[in-house]
C-alpha positions as a printed Julia matrix, in Angstrom:
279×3 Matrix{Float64}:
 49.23  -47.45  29.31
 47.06  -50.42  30.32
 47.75  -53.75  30.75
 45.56  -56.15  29.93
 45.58  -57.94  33.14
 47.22  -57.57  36.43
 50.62  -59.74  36.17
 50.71  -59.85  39.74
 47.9   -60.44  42.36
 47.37  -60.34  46.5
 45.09  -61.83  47.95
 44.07  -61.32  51.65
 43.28  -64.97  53.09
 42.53  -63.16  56.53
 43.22  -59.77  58.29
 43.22  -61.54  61.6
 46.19  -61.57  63.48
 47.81  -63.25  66.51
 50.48  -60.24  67.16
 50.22  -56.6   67.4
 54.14  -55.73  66.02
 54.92  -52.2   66.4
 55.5   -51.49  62.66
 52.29  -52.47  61.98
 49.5   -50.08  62.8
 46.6   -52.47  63.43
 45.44  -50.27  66.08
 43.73  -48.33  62.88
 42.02  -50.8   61.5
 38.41  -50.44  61.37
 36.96  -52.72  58.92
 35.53  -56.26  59.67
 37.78  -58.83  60.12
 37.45  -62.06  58.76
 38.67  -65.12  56.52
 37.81  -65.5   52.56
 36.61  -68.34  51.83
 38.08  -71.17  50.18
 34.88  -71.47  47.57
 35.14  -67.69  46.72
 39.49  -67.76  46.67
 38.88  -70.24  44.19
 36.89  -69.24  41.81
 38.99  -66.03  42.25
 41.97  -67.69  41.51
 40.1   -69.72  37.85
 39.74  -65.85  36.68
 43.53  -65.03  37.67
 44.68  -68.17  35.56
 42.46  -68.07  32.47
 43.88  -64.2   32.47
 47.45  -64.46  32.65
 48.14  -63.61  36.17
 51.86  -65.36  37.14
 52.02  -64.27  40.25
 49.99  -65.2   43.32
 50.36  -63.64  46.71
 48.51  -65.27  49.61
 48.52  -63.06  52.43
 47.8   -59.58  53.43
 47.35  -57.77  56.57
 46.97  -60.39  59.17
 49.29  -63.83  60.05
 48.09  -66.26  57.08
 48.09  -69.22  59.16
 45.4   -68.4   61.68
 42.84  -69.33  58.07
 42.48  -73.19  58.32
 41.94  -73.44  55.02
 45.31  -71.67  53.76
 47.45  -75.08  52.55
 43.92  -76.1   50.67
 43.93  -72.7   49.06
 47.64  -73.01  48.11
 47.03  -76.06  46.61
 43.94  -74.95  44.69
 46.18  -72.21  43.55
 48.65  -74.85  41.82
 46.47  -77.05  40.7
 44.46  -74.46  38.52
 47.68  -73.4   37.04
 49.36  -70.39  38.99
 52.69  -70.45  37.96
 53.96  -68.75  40.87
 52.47  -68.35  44.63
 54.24  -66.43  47.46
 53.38  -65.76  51.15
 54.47  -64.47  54.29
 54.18  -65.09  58.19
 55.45  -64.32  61.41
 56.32  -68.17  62.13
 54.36  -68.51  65.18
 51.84  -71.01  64.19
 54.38  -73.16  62.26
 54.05  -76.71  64.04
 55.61  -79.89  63.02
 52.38  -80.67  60.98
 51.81  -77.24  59.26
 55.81  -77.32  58.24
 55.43  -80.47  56.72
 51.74  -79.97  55.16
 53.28  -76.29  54.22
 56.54  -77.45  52.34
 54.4   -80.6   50.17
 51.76  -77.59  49.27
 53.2   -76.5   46.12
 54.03  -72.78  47.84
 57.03  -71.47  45.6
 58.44  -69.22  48.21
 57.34  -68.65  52.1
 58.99  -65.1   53.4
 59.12  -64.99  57.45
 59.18  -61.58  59.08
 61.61  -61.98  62.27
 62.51  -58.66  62.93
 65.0   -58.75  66.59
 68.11  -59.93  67.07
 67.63  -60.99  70.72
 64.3   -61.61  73.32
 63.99  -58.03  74.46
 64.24  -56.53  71.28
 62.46  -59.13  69.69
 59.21  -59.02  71.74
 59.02  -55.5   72.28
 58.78  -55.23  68.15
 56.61  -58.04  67.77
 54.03  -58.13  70.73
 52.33  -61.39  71.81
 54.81  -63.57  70.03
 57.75  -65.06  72.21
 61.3   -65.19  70.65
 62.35  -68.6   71.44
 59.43  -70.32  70.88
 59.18  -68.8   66.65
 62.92  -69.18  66.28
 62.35  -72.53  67.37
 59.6   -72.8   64.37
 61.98  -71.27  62.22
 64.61  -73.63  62.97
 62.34  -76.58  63.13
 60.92  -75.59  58.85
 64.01  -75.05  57.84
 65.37  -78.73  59.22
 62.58  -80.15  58.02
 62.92  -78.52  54.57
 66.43  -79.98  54.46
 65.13  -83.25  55.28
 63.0   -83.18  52.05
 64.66  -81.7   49.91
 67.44  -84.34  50.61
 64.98  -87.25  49.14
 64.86  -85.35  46.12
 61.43  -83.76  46.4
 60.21  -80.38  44.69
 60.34  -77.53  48.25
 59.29  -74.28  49.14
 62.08  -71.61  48.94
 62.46  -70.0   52.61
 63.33  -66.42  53.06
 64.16  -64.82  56.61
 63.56  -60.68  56.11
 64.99  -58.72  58.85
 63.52  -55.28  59.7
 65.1   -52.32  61.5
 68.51  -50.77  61.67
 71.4   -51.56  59.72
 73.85  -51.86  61.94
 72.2   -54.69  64.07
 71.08  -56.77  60.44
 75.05  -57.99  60.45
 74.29  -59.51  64.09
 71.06  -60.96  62.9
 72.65  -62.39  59.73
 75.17  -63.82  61.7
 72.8   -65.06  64.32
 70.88  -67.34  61.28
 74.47  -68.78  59.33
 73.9   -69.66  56.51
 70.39  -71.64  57.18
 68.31  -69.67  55.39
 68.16  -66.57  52.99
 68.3   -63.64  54.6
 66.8   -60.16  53.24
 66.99  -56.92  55.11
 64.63  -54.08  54.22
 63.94  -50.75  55.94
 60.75  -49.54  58.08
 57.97  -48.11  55.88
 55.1   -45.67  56.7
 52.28  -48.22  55.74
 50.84  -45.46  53.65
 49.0   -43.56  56.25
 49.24  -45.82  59.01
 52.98  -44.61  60.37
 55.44  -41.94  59.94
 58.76  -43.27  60.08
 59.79  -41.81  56.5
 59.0   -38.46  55.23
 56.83  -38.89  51.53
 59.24  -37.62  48.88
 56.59  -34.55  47.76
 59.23  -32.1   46.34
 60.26  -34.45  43.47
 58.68  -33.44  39.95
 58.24  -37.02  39.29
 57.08  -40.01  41.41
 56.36  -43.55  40.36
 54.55  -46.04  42.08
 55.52  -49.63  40.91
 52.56  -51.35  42.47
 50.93  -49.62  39.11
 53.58  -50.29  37.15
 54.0   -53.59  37.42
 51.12  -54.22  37.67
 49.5   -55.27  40.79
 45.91  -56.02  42.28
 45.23  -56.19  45.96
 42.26  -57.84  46.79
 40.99  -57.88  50.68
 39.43  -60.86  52.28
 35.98  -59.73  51.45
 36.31  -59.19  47.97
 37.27  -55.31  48.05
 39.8   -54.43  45.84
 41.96  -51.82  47.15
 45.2   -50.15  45.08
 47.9   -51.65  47.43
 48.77  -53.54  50.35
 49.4   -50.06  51.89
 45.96  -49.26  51.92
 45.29  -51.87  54.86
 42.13  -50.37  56.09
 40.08  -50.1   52.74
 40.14  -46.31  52.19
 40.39  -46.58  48.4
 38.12  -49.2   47.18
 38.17  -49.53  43.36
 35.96  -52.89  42.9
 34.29  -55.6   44.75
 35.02  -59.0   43.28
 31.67  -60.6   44.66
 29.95  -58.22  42.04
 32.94  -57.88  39.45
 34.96  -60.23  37.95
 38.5   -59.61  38.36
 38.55  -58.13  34.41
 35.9   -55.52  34.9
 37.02  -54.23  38.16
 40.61  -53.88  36.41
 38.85  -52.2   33.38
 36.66  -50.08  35.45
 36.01  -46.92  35.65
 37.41  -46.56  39.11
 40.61  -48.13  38.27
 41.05  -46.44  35.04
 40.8   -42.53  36.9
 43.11  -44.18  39.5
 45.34  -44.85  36.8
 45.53  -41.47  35.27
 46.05  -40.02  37.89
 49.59  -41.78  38.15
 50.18  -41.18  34.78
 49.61  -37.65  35.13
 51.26  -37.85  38.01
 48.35  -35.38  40.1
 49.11  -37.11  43.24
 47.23  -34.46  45.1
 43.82  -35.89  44.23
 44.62  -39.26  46.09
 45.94  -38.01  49.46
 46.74  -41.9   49.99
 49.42  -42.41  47.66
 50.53  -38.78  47.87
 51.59  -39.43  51.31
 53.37  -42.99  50.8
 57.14  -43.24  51.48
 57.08  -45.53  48.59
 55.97  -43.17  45.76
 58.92  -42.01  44.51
């Protein structure tokens, strides 16, 4: 059945990236990088709003913080009237200025990927980033987001997600007190980009709740692709520098992706018949 509107919407900022973490499969990525702009996020983000859209992710495949424009967009975001904005970075770039400029933004909730509980393992997972230097960030935001949030002032919820195996999240957890929230998730295939889980093809009935939801991914360009899994454009059901958001979600592309799910024929989108997270 379709929903009106997309409740939930991702927006790529920039696919440019300062690490190249092993989970990540960037050495696949073949279309253009580059940074939206803050003129075209914005009149984006009036659509979204004047919709219904409550949710507002601002990041995609890249590190957020290498756009200089990302705490304008934020706070373009809230002041149109998203009730709800969400992002998430590796930490590296996360200066005494950007903490400070990041927690007064409006951003409801910041998610930082630190996946290693020590230097070695750290680094080798997350290469071109140095351990002590983003724990330092880390530790630095979250002081500073004490600091404010003692004088009473509206701040950004902080969430620490930890990556890998299970045994070694207990050390991590332990590592980080009780300083910030701490999530743990498991490694996923990126759709086509890794194999670390087998795709779950022998079940007679799959779901995917990126269409349940419902979600729309758009990349920094415009493109609107089914899912964050889809990180090098393979899929493209709408271009939002032609389409407004509405018609590319009532579209005719969109609408046989849709029925697809509902029929379940998985088969005729190799994509999301090979993603660990159909299920």
């Amino acid at each position: 059945m379709l929903v009106e509107f997309p409740h939930q919407v991702r927006i790529e900022n920039t696919n440019f990236c300062n690490a190249v973490c092993t989970m990540c499969p960037r050495e696949m990525l073949t279309r253009p990088k580059g940074t939206m702009g803050l003129g075209f996020f914005s009149k984006i983000v009036a659509q979204l709003v004047k919709g219904g859209t409550k949710e507002l992710h601002l990041q995609g495949y890249g590190e957020p913080f290498l756009d200089k424009t990302i705490i304008k967009k934020i706070k373009a975001a809230k002041a149109a009237g998203m009730p709800y904005t969400f992002m998430v970075t590796n930490a590296s770039l996360l200066t005494d200025k950007v903490c400070r400029e990041l927690l007064s933004s409006g951003l409801d909730k910041l998610k930082i990927s630190f996946y290693g509980v020590e230097k070695e393992s750290y680094e080798q997972i997350h290469n071109g980033l140095k351990f002590e230097e983003v724990r330092a960030n880390v530790e630095r935001l979250l002081r500073i987001r004490k600091e404010i949030k003692k004088n009473g002032k509206p701040v950004t919820k902080i969430d620490v997600k930890y990556i890998g195996r299970l045994r070694d999240f207990v050390r991590f957890a332990f590592q980080w007190g009780f300083k910030a929230h701490i999530s743990f998730a498991r490694m996923h295939n990126y759709g086509y980009g890794r194999g670390f889980n087998k795709a779950e093809k022998e079940k007679s009935e799959r779901k995917c709740s990126m269409v349940i939801d419902p979600v729309m991914q758009v990349l920094w360009d415009g493109l609107v692709v089914p899912c964050c899994y889809d990180f090098d454009g393979k899929m493209i059901l709408g271009d939002l520098k032609k389409e407004t958001v509405a018609e590319v979600w009532k579209g005719e592309k969109y609408t046989r992706f849709r029925g697809i799910h509902e029929r379940g024929e998985y088969e005729k989108l190799p994509i999301c018949n090979n993603c660990d997270k159909l299920r």
